[in-house]
Amino acid sequence: MGKTKELSKDVRDKIVDLHKAGMGYKTIGKQLGEKETTVGAIIRKWKKHKMTINRPRSGAPRKISHRGVSMIMRKVRDQPRTTREELVNDLKAAGTTVTKKSIGNALRRNGLKSCSARKVPLLKKAHVQARLKFANEHLNDSEKAWEKVTTGTTSLTPRWDKCVNYVENTLMYAGGRMFIDKHFQEDKKLMMEELIDGIRWAFVDMVEKENDWMDEVTKSKAKEKAHSVLAKVGYPEFILNDTYINEDIKRLSLSEKDYFGNVMQTLRFFAQSDIAWLRKTVPRSEWFTNPTTVNAFYSSSTNQIRFPAGELQKPFFWGLNYPRSLSYGAIGVIVGHELTHGFDSNGRKYDKNGNMDHWWSNTSISRFNDKIQCMINQYNEYHWEEAGLNVRGKRTLAENIADNGGMREAFRAYRKWVETDRTGREEPLLPGIGLTNNQLFFLSYAHVRCNSYRSAAAREQIQSGAHSPPKYRVVGAMSNYEEFHRAYSCPVGSVMNRGDKSCRVW
Ligand SMILES: [Zn+2]
């Protein structure tokens, strides 16, 4: 053995290489000018300590082949509780010897940043799930499996769609600015002002004239709260400021070659932006909604309603070239819906400044509870065929209160608008449709809720959605409302006219 030690590493490696190439000890010895026994000793030693010789000099863990990585990812996907040790053994059985450290590296490189295989199930499901769509194909597949079970879909969002969404939600103020420059007309704000004023008036008017269950003191506080609701329309002013937008984006340095890294970087960017507000007073004028969002909001802690530019489009917002009945029936009901959230089973607990406060008298609370029980029972009875389940009246209560109130407020505001702005003259009818303006109002509301669900998604909606299924958002609110019954002449006791059994909170 003494002799083998004298050979340089170069010569030893050459001996091994020639051996691997299939040469005998004698031939190798001849070629390199070494004794046959020396060559034999080197090769025996190599066989015995194969791994030691092969390991890279730096001592860094061995890189795993693509096949090995696929195997690891598949295993972790199918059996998330697999330990690193088990993965090491699996790979060994398949002919590759690796360390636990290299398994960790492979997992990190494939999107399971800083988690060992063993720790995967301990990570929040939501966190991992939210990142899956940004990871490699294997993890994408597991997202597909999840989506298939929860929504019934058989394909993932196309890449272009995913990428547009990513940019839209990441560069939301810059993207929002581009959107409003092209698609938002400032006169939409004027019409929204008209709608919001009308609907606020309608809520207060109904509290004064039609509410027979609330005591006077609580009523006056409710009216005060309604008057204090701050409405925000379109986009926050600061996005018109180029300097602000440019400074904001400067904090990001996105790379064309590191998609997952970009995702992680933007998550950090959002977290830092949020944390920057910690222990600071947030001005009431500030709002953090993405202008391109197609949705509307009520915030109980700030007593605000918000309508981003994305929501102010058809079929919600119809603008000045269409009958007002269409806009009042769609965006109008949505304005009413958001305003009424301030007075639903949860929002009622906050005062006009957004502080949790007991501003109701006990008698008004107990009468409110009777009113909402009627609605809980009503919606509990709806059976949604697509889901094979009944609507959950209690779970969807707040949204149902908002839908019912919103419809009444918007209709009342519409009639008031006809009364004052048109001195009582009905709007011109739409040619060829044969519906009255009041009928169009309700049709426009139903139109907004048009939808289609797979049964898995329908079940998911029932089990974890805050809203009733779209069909029952229409049927539920309309069948409670005498103006709808009148507009379409629905007989008492029919599905669309609950008559005496109608429920009403606001
Ligand atoms: Zn709502």
Coordinates of C-alpha atoms and ligand atoms in Angstrom, one line a residue:
M1 CA 0.0 0.0 0.0
G2 CA 3.0 2.3 0.6
K3 CA 3.6 2.5 -3.1
T4 CA 0.0 3.6 -4.0
K5 CA 0.4 6.5 -1.8
E6 CA 3.2 7.9 -3.8
L7 CA 1.1 8.1 -7.0
S8 CA -0.2 11.5 -7.7
K9 CA -4.0 12.1 -7.8
D10 CA -3.8 12.6 -11.5
V11 CA -2.3 9.2 -12.1
R12 CA -4.8 7.5 -9.7
D13 CA -7.7 9.2 -11.5
K14 CA -6.4 8.1 -14.9
I15 CA -6.1 4.5 -13.6
V16 CA -9.7 4.5 -12.5
D17 CA -10.9 6.1 -15.8
L18 CA -9.1 3.5 -17.9
H19 CA -10.6 0.8 -15.6
K20 CA -14.1 2.2 -16.1
A21 CA -13.4 2.2 -19.9
G22 CA -13.0 -1.6 -19.6
M23 CA -9.2 -2.0 -19.7
G24 CA -7.5 -4.7 -17.7
Y25 CA -4.9 -4.1 -15.0
K26 CA -2.0 -5.2 -17.2
T27 CA -2.9 -2.9 -20.1
I28 CA -3.4 0.0 -17.8
G29 CA -0.1 -0.6 -16.1
K30 CA 1.7 -0.8 -19.5
Q31 CA 0.1 2.4 -20.7
L32 CA 0.9 4.4 -17.6
G33 CA 4.3 2.8 -16.9
E34 CA 3.1 1.4 -13.5
K35 CA 3.2 -2.2 -12.1
E36 CA 0.2 -4.3 -12.6
T37 CA -0.1 -4.9 -8.8
T38 CA 0.0 -1.1 -8.2
V39 CA -2.8 -0.6 -10.6
G40 CA -4.8 -3.4 -8.9
A41 CA -4.3 -1.9 -5.5
I42 CA -5.5 1.5 -6.7
I43 CA -8.6 0.0 -8.3
R44 CA -9.4 -2.1 -5.2
K45 CA -9.0 0.9 -3.1
W46 CA -11.3 2.9 -5.4
K47 CA -14.0 0.2 -5.3
K48 CA -13.9 0.1 -1.6
H49 CA -14.1 3.9 -1.1
K50 CA -16.0 4.7 -4.3
M51 CA -17.9 7.5 -2.8
T52 CA -14.9 9.1 -1.0
I53 CA -12.9 9.3 -4.3
N54 CA -15.9 10.6 -6.2
R55 CA -16.9 13.3 -3.8
P56 CA -16.1 16.8 -5.1
R57 CA -13.0 18.3 -3.3
S58 CA -14.9 21.2 -1.7
G59 CA -17.0 18.7 0.4
A60 CA -20.1 20.2 -1.1
P61 CA -23.0 17.7 -1.3
R62 CA -23.4 15.9 -4.6
K63 CA -25.8 17.3 -7.1
I64 CA -28.7 15.1 -7.8
S65 CA -29.5 14.1 -11.4
H66 CA -32.7 15.4 -13.1
R67 CA -34.2 11.9 -12.7
G68 CA -33.4 11.9 -9.0
V69 CA -34.9 15.3 -8.5
S70 CA -38.1 14.2 -10.3
M71 CA -38.2 11.2 -8.1
I72 CA -37.9 13.3 -4.9
M73 CA -40.6 15.8 -6.0
R74 CA -43.0 13.0 -7.0
K75 CA -42.5 11.3 -3.7
V76 CA -42.9 14.5 -1.6
R77 CA -46.0 15.4 -3.6
D78 CA -47.6 12.0 -3.2
Q79 CA -46.4 11.4 0.4
P80 CA -45.7 14.8 2.0
R81 CA -44.7 13.2 5.3
T82 CA -41.6 11.5 3.7
T83 CA -38.5 12.3 5.7
R84 CA -35.2 13.2 4.1
E85 CA -33.7 10.0 5.3
E86 CA -36.3 8.0 3.4
L87 CA -35.5 10.0 0.3
V88 CA -31.8 9.2 0.7
N89 CA -32.6 5.5 1.0
D90 CA -35.0 5.6 -2.0
L91 CA -32.3 7.2 -4.2
K92 CA -29.7 4.7 -2.9
A93 CA -32.0 1.9 -4.0
A94 CA -32.2 3.5 -7.4
G95 CA -28.4 3.6 -7.6
T96 CA -27.6 7.2 -6.5
T97 CA -26.0 7.9 -3.2
V98 CA -26.7 11.4 -1.9
T99 CA -26.7 13.2 1.4
K100 CA -29.6 14.7 3.3
K101 CA -28.1 18.1 2.6
S102 CA -28.3 17.6 -1.1
I103 CA -31.9 16.5 -0.8
G104 CA -32.6 19.8 1.0
N105 CA -30.8 21.7 -1.8
A106 CA -32.9 19.9 -4.4
L107 CA -36.1 20.8 -2.6
R108 CA -35.1 24.4 -2.2
R109 CA -34.2 24.7 -5.9
N110 CA -37.6 23.4 -6.8
G111 CA -39.6 25.9 -4.8
L112 CA -39.8 24.3 -1.4
K113 CA -37.6 27.1 0.0
S114 CA -36.1 26.6 3.4
C115 CA -38.2 23.6 4.2
S116 CA -37.1 20.0 4.6
A117 CA -39.3 17.3 3.2
R118 CA -40.1 16.4 6.7
K119 CA -41.4 19.9 7.5
V120 CA -43.7 20.3 4.4
P121 CA -46.9 19.2 6.2
L122 CA -46.1 21.6 9.0
L123 CA -46.1 24.6 6.7
K124 CA -49.4 26.3 6.4
K125 CA -51.4 24.7 3.7
A126 CA -52.5 28.1 2.4
H127 CA -48.9 29.3 2.1
V128 CA -47.6 26.3 0.1
Q129 CA -50.8 26.2 -1.9
A130 CA -50.5 29.9 -2.8
R131 CA -47.0 29.3 -4.2
L132 CA -47.7 26.1 -6.1
K133 CA -48.8 27.9 -9.2
F134 CA -45.4 29.7 -9.4
A135 CA -43.4 26.5 -9.0
N136 CA -42.3 23.9 -11.5
E137 CA -44.5 21.5 -13.4
H138 CA -44.6 18.8 -10.8
L139 CA -45.9 21.2 -8.2
N140 CA -48.2 22.7 -10.8
D141 CA -49.6 19.2 -11.2
S142 CA -50.4 18.9 -7.5
E143 CA -52.2 22.3 -7.7
K144 CA -54.2 20.8 -10.6
A145 CA -55.1 17.8 -8.5
W146 CA -56.3 20.1 -5.7
E147 CA -58.2 22.4 -8.0
K148 CA -59.9 19.4 -9.6
V149 CA -61.2 18.2 -6.2
T150 CA -62.3 21.6 -5.0
T151 CA -63.7 23.2 -8.1
G152 CA -64.0 20.4 -10.6
T153 CA -61.8 22.1 -13.2
T154 CA -59.7 19.9 -15.5
S155 CA -57.2 22.4 -16.6
L156 CA -55.1 25.1 -15.0
T157 CA -55.3 28.8 -15.8
P158 CA -53.5 29.3 -19.1
R159 CA -50.0 30.8 -18.7
W160 CA -50.8 34.1 -20.3
D161 CA -53.7 34.6 -17.9
K162 CA -51.6 33.7 -14.9
C163 CA -48.9 36.1 -16.0
V164 CA -51.3 39.0 -16.6
N165 CA -52.8 38.4 -13.2
Y166 CA -49.4 38.3 -11.6
V167 CA -48.3 41.6 -13.1
E168 CA -51.7 43.1 -12.3
N169 CA -51.5 42.2 -8.6
T170 CA -47.8 42.9 -8.2
L171 CA -47.5 46.2 -9.9
M172 CA -51.0 47.2 -8.8
Y173 CA -50.6 50.9 -8.7
A174 CA -48.5 51.2 -11.8
G175 CA -50.9 48.8 -13.6
G176 CA -53.9 50.5 -12.1
R177 CA -52.6 53.8 -13.5
M178 CA -52.3 52.3 -17.0
F179 CA -55.8 51.0 -16.7
I180 CA -57.4 54.2 -15.6
D181 CA -55.5 56.2 -18.2
K182 CA -57.1 54.1 -20.9
H183 CA -60.4 52.9 -19.5
F184 CA -61.7 55.2 -16.8
Q185 CA -63.7 58.3 -17.6
E186 CA -63.8 60.9 -14.9
D187 CA -67.5 61.5 -15.4
K188 CA -68.1 58.0 -13.9
K189 CA -67.3 59.7 -10.6
L190 CA -70.1 62.2 -11.1
M191 CA -72.7 59.5 -11.8
M192 CA -71.4 57.4 -8.8
E193 CA -71.9 60.5 -6.6
E194 CA -75.5 60.7 -7.8
L195 CA -76.0 57.0 -7.0
I196 CA -74.3 57.1 -3.7
D197 CA -76.2 60.2 -2.5
G198 CA -79.5 58.7 -3.7
I199 CA -78.9 55.4 -2.0
R200 CA -77.8 57.0 1.3
W201 CA -80.9 59.1 1.2
A202 CA -83.0 56.0 0.5
F203 CA -81.6 54.1 3.5
V204 CA -82.2 57.0 5.9
D205 CA -85.7 57.6 4.4
M206 CA -86.7 54.0 5.0
V207 CA -85.3 54.1 8.6
E208 CA -87.5 57.2 9.2
K209 CA -90.6 56.1 7.4
E210 CA -90.8 52.3 7.2
N211 CA -88.8 50.9 10.1
D212 CA -91.2 49.9 12.8
W213 CA -88.9 47.9 15.0
M214 CA -86.1 50.2 16.0
D215 CA -86.4 52.7 18.9
E216 CA -85.9 56.4 18.2
V217 CA -82.5 56.8 19.9
T218 CA -81.0 53.9 18.0
K219 CA -82.6 55.1 14.8
S220 CA -80.9 58.5 15.1
K221 CA -77.5 56.8 15.6
A222 CA -78.1 54.6 12.6
K223 CA -78.9 57.6 10.5
E224 CA -75.8 59.3 11.8
K225 CA -73.7 56.3 10.9
A226 CA -75.2 56.2 7.4
H227 CA -74.3 59.8 6.9
S228 CA -70.8 59.2 8.0
V229 CA -70.1 56.4 5.5
L230 CA -67.2 57.5 3.4
A231 CA -67.4 56.5 -0.3
K232 CA -64.3 56.0 -2.4
V233 CA -64.6 55.7 -6.2
G234 CA -62.2 54.6 -8.9
Y235 CA -58.7 54.8 -7.6
P236 CA -56.6 56.5 -4.9
E237 CA -55.3 59.9 -6.0
F238 CA -51.7 59.1 -5.4
I239 CA -51.5 56.9 -8.4
L240 CA -51.7 60.0 -10.6
N241 CA -48.3 61.0 -9.2
D242 CA -45.5 59.7 -11.5
T243 CA -42.8 60.4 -8.9
Y244 CA -44.6 58.3 -6.3
I245 CA -45.2 55.4 -8.7
N246 CA -41.6 55.4 -9.9
E247 CA -40.1 55.5 -6.4
D248 CA -42.4 52.7 -5.4
I249 CA -41.4 50.4 -8.2
K250 CA -37.7 51.2 -7.8
R251 CA -37.7 49.0 -4.7
L252 CA -38.2 45.9 -7.0
S253 CA -35.6 44.5 -9.3
L254 CA -37.3 41.9 -11.3
S255 CA -35.4 39.4 -13.4
E256 CA -36.5 37.7 -16.6
K257 CA -34.7 34.6 -15.6
D258 CA -35.9 34.1 -12.0
Y259 CA -39.7 33.8 -12.0
F260 CA -40.0 32.2 -8.6
G261 CA -37.5 34.6 -7.2
N262 CA -39.6 37.5 -8.5
V263 CA -42.6 36.1 -6.7
M264 CA -40.8 35.8 -3.4
Q265 CA -39.3 39.3 -3.9
T266 CA -42.7 40.8 -4.4
L267 CA -44.1 39.1 -1.4
R268 CA -41.4 40.7 0.6
F269 CA -42.2 44.0 -1.1
F270 CA -45.8 43.8 0.0
A271 CA -45.0 42.8 3.5
Q272 CA -42.6 45.7 3.8
S273 CA -45.2 48.2 2.4
D274 CA -47.7 47.0 5.0
I275 CA -45.3 47.0 7.9
A276 CA -44.3 50.6 7.0
W277 CA -47.8 51.6 8.3
L278 CA -47.4 49.9 11.7
R279 CA -48.1 52.3 14.6
K280 CA -48.8 55.2 12.2
T281 CA -52.1 56.9 11.8
V282 CA -53.6 55.9 8.5
P283 CA -55.4 58.9 7.0
R284 CA -59.0 58.3 6.2
S285 CA -58.3 59.4 2.6
E286 CA -55.8 56.5 2.1
W287 CA -57.1 53.4 0.4
F288 CA -55.2 50.3 -0.6
T289 CA -57.5 48.7 -3.1
N290 CA -56.1 47.7 -6.5
P291 CA -57.9 50.0 -9.0
T292 CA -58.4 47.2 -11.5
T293 CA -60.3 45.0 -9.0
V294 CA -63.8 44.0 -10.2
N295 CA -65.4 44.0 -6.8
A296 CA -66.8 46.5 -4.2
F297 CA -66.1 46.6 -0.5
Y298 CA -67.3 47.8 2.9
S299 CA -64.8 48.3 5.7
S300 CA -66.4 48.1 9.1
S301 CA -63.3 49.4 10.9
T302 CA -63.2 52.6 8.8
N303 CA -66.9 52.8 7.9
Q304 CA -66.0 53.1 4.2
I305 CA -67.5 51.8 1.0
R306 CA -65.1 51.4 -2.0
F307 CA -65.8 51.0 -5.7
P308 CA -62.5 50.4 -7.7
A309 CA -62.4 51.5 -11.3
G310 CA -62.6 47.8 -12.4
E311 CA -66.1 47.5 -11.0
L312 CA -67.3 50.6 -12.8
Q313 CA -67.9 48.8 -16.1
K314 CA -70.6 46.8 -17.8
P315 CA -72.6 44.9 -16.7
F316 CA -72.4 46.8 -13.4
F317 CA -72.1 50.3 -14.5
W318 CA -73.8 51.4 -17.7
G319 CA -73.1 55.1 -17.9
L320 CA -75.0 58.0 -19.3
N321 CA -75.8 56.5 -22.7
Y322 CA -78.1 53.7 -21.3
P323 CA -81.2 53.9 -19.2
R324 CA -80.6 54.7 -15.5
S325 CA -82.7 51.8 -14.6
L326 CA -79.9 49.5 -15.7
S327 CA -77.3 51.2 -13.6
Y328 CA -79.5 51.5 -10.5
G329 CA -80.4 47.8 -10.8
A330 CA -76.8 46.8 -11.0
I331 CA -74.1 49.1 -9.5
G332 CA -76.9 50.9 -7.6
V333 CA -77.8 47.7 -5.8
I334 CA -74.1 47.0 -5.2
V335 CA -73.7 50.5 -3.6
G336 CA -76.7 49.7 -1.4
H337 CA -75.3 46.3 -0.6
E338 CA -72.0 47.8 0.6
L339 CA -73.7 50.5 2.6
T340 CA -76.0 48.0 4.2
H341 CA -73.0 46.0 5.4
G342 CA -72.6 48.7 8.0
F343 CA -75.9 47.5 9.4
D344 CA -75.7 43.8 9.0
S345 CA -75.2 41.2 11.7
N346 CA -71.5 42.1 12.0
G347 CA -71.2 45.7 10.8
R348 CA -73.9 46.9 13.2
K349 CA -71.4 46.3 16.1
Y350 CA -69.2 49.1 14.8
D351 CA -70.0 52.8 15.3
K352 CA -69.8 55.6 12.8
N353 CA -66.0 55.9 13.3
G354 CA -65.4 52.2 12.9
N355 CA -64.9 51.5 16.6
M356 CA -66.6 48.5 18.1
D357 CA -69.3 50.0 20.3
H358 CA -72.6 49.1 21.8
W359 CA -74.7 51.8 20.2
W360 CA -77.9 49.8 20.0
S361 CA -80.6 49.6 22.7
N362 CA -81.3 46.1 24.0
T363 CA -84.9 46.1 22.6
S364 CA -83.7 47.1 19.2
I365 CA -81.1 44.3 19.3
S366 CA -83.7 41.7 20.2
R367 CA -86.1 42.9 17.5
F368 CA -83.2 42.8 15.0
N369 CA -82.5 39.2 16.0
D370 CA -86.1 38.3 15.2
K371 CA -85.8 39.9 11.8
I372 CA -82.6 38.1 10.9
Q373 CA -84.0 34.7 12.1
C374 CA -86.6 35.1 9.4
M375 CA -83.9 35.5 6.8
I376 CA -81.8 32.6 8.2
N377 CA -84.9 30.3 7.9
Q378 CA -85.7 31.6 4.4
Y379 CA -82.3 30.9 2.9
N380 CA -81.8 27.6 4.8
E381 CA -84.7 26.3 2.8
Y382 CA -83.1 26.9 -0.6
H383 CA -81.8 23.7 -2.1
W384 CA -79.1 24.3 -4.7
E385 CA -79.2 21.4 -7.2
E386 CA -75.7 21.9 -8.6
A387 CA -74.2 21.4 -5.1
G388 CA -76.8 18.9 -3.9
L389 CA -76.9 20.9 -0.7
N390 CA -79.0 23.5 1.0
V391 CA -77.9 27.1 1.4
R392 CA -76.5 27.9 4.8
G393 CA -78.7 30.7 6.1
K394 CA -76.6 31.6 9.1
R395 CA -73.3 31.5 7.2
T396 CA -74.6 33.8 4.4
L397 CA -76.7 36.0 6.7
A398 CA -74.6 39.2 6.5
E399 CA -74.5 39.1 2.7
N400 CA -78.3 38.3 2.5
I401 CA -79.1 41.3 4.7
A402 CA -76.9 43.4 2.4
D403 CA -78.6 42.1 -0.8
N404 CA -82.1 42.6 0.5
G405 CA -81.4 46.1 1.8
G406 CA -79.3 47.1 -1.2
M407 CA -82.1 46.2 -3.6
R408 CA -84.7 48.2 -1.7
E409 CA -82.4 51.2 -1.4
A410 CA -81.4 51.3 -5.0
F411 CA -85.0 50.9 -6.2
R412 CA -86.2 53.7 -4.0
A413 CA -83.3 55.9 -5.2
Y414 CA -84.1 55.1 -8.8
R415 CA -87.8 56.2 -8.3
K416 CA -86.6 59.3 -6.5
W417 CA -84.3 60.1 -9.4
V418 CA -87.2 59.8 -11.9
E419 CA -89.3 61.9 -9.6
T420 CA -86.8 64.8 -9.2
D421 CA -84.5 64.7 -12.2
R422 CA -87.1 63.8 -14.8
T423 CA -90.0 65.5 -12.9
G424 CA -91.8 62.1 -12.8
R425 CA -91.6 61.3 -16.6
E426 CA -90.5 57.7 -17.1
E427 CA -87.3 57.1 -19.0
P428 CA -87.7 56.1 -22.7
L429 CA -88.2 52.4 -23.0
L430 CA -85.6 50.1 -24.7
P431 CA -86.8 49.3 -28.3
G432 CA -87.8 45.7 -28.9
I433 CA -87.5 44.6 -25.3
G434 CA -91.0 45.2 -24.1
L435 CA -90.1 45.7 -20.5
T436 CA -91.0 48.6 -18.2
N437 CA -88.2 50.6 -16.5
N438 CA -89.0 49.0 -13.2
Q439 CA -88.8 45.6 -14.8
L440 CA -85.5 46.5 -16.4
F441 CA -84.2 47.5 -13.0
F442 CA -84.7 44.0 -11.6
L443 CA -83.6 42.4 -14.8
S444 CA -80.3 44.3 -14.6
Y445 CA -79.8 43.0 -11.0
A446 CA -80.4 39.4 -12.1
H447 CA -78.1 39.9 -15.1
V448 CA -75.2 40.7 -12.8
R449 CA -75.6 37.5 -11.0
C450 CA -75.6 35.2 -14.1
N451 CA -73.2 32.4 -13.4
S452 CA -72.4 28.8 -14.0
Y453 CA -70.9 26.3 -11.6
R454 CA -69.5 22.8 -11.7
S455 CA -70.8 20.7 -8.9
A456 CA -67.5 20.6 -7.0
A457 CA -67.2 24.4 -7.1
A458 CA -70.9 24.6 -6.0
R459 CA -70.2 22.5 -3.0
E460 CA -67.2 24.6 -2.2
Q461 CA -69.3 27.8 -2.5
I462 CA -71.9 26.4 0.0
Q463 CA -69.4 25.1 2.5
S464 CA -67.0 28.0 2.6
G465 CA -68.5 31.0 0.7
A466 CA -69.9 34.0 2.5
H467 CA -72.5 34.6 -0.2
S468 CA -75.5 32.6 -1.2
P469 CA -75.3 31.0 -4.6
P470 CA -76.0 33.7 -7.3
K471 CA -79.4 32.2 -8.1
Y472 CA -80.6 32.6 -4.6
R473 CA -79.1 36.1 -4.2
V474 CA -81.6 36.9 -6.9
V475 CA -84.6 34.8 -5.8
G476 CA -84.1 35.5 -2.1
A477 CA -84.1 39.3 -2.3
M478 CA -86.7 39.6 -5.0
S479 CA -89.2 37.3 -3.5
N480 CA -89.1 39.4 -0.3
Y481 CA -89.7 42.7 -2.1
E482 CA -93.2 44.0 -2.9
E483 CA -91.9 46.3 -5.6
F484 CA -90.6 43.3 -7.5
H485 CA -93.9 41.4 -7.1
R486 CA -95.7 44.5 -8.4
A487 CA -93.3 45.0 -11.4
Y488 CA -93.7 41.4 -12.6
S489 CA -97.2 40.7 -11.3
C490 CA -96.0 37.6 -9.3
P491 CA -98.9 35.9 -7.5
V492 CA -98.7 35.7 -3.7
G493 CA -97.3 32.3 -2.6
S494 CA -95.3 31.7 -5.8
V495 CA -91.5 31.2 -5.6
M496 CA -90.9 34.8 -6.5
N497 CA -93.5 36.2 -4.0
R498 CA -93.4 35.1 -0.4
G499 CA -96.3 37.4 0.5
D500 CA -96.8 37.5 4.3
K501 CA -93.7 35.3 4.7
S502 CA -91.4 37.9 3.2
C503 CA -88.4 38.8 5.4
R504 CA -87.2 42.3 5.8
V505 CA -84.5 43.8 8.0
W506 CA -83.8 47.3 6.5
Ligands
ZN1 ZN -71.1 41.9 0.6

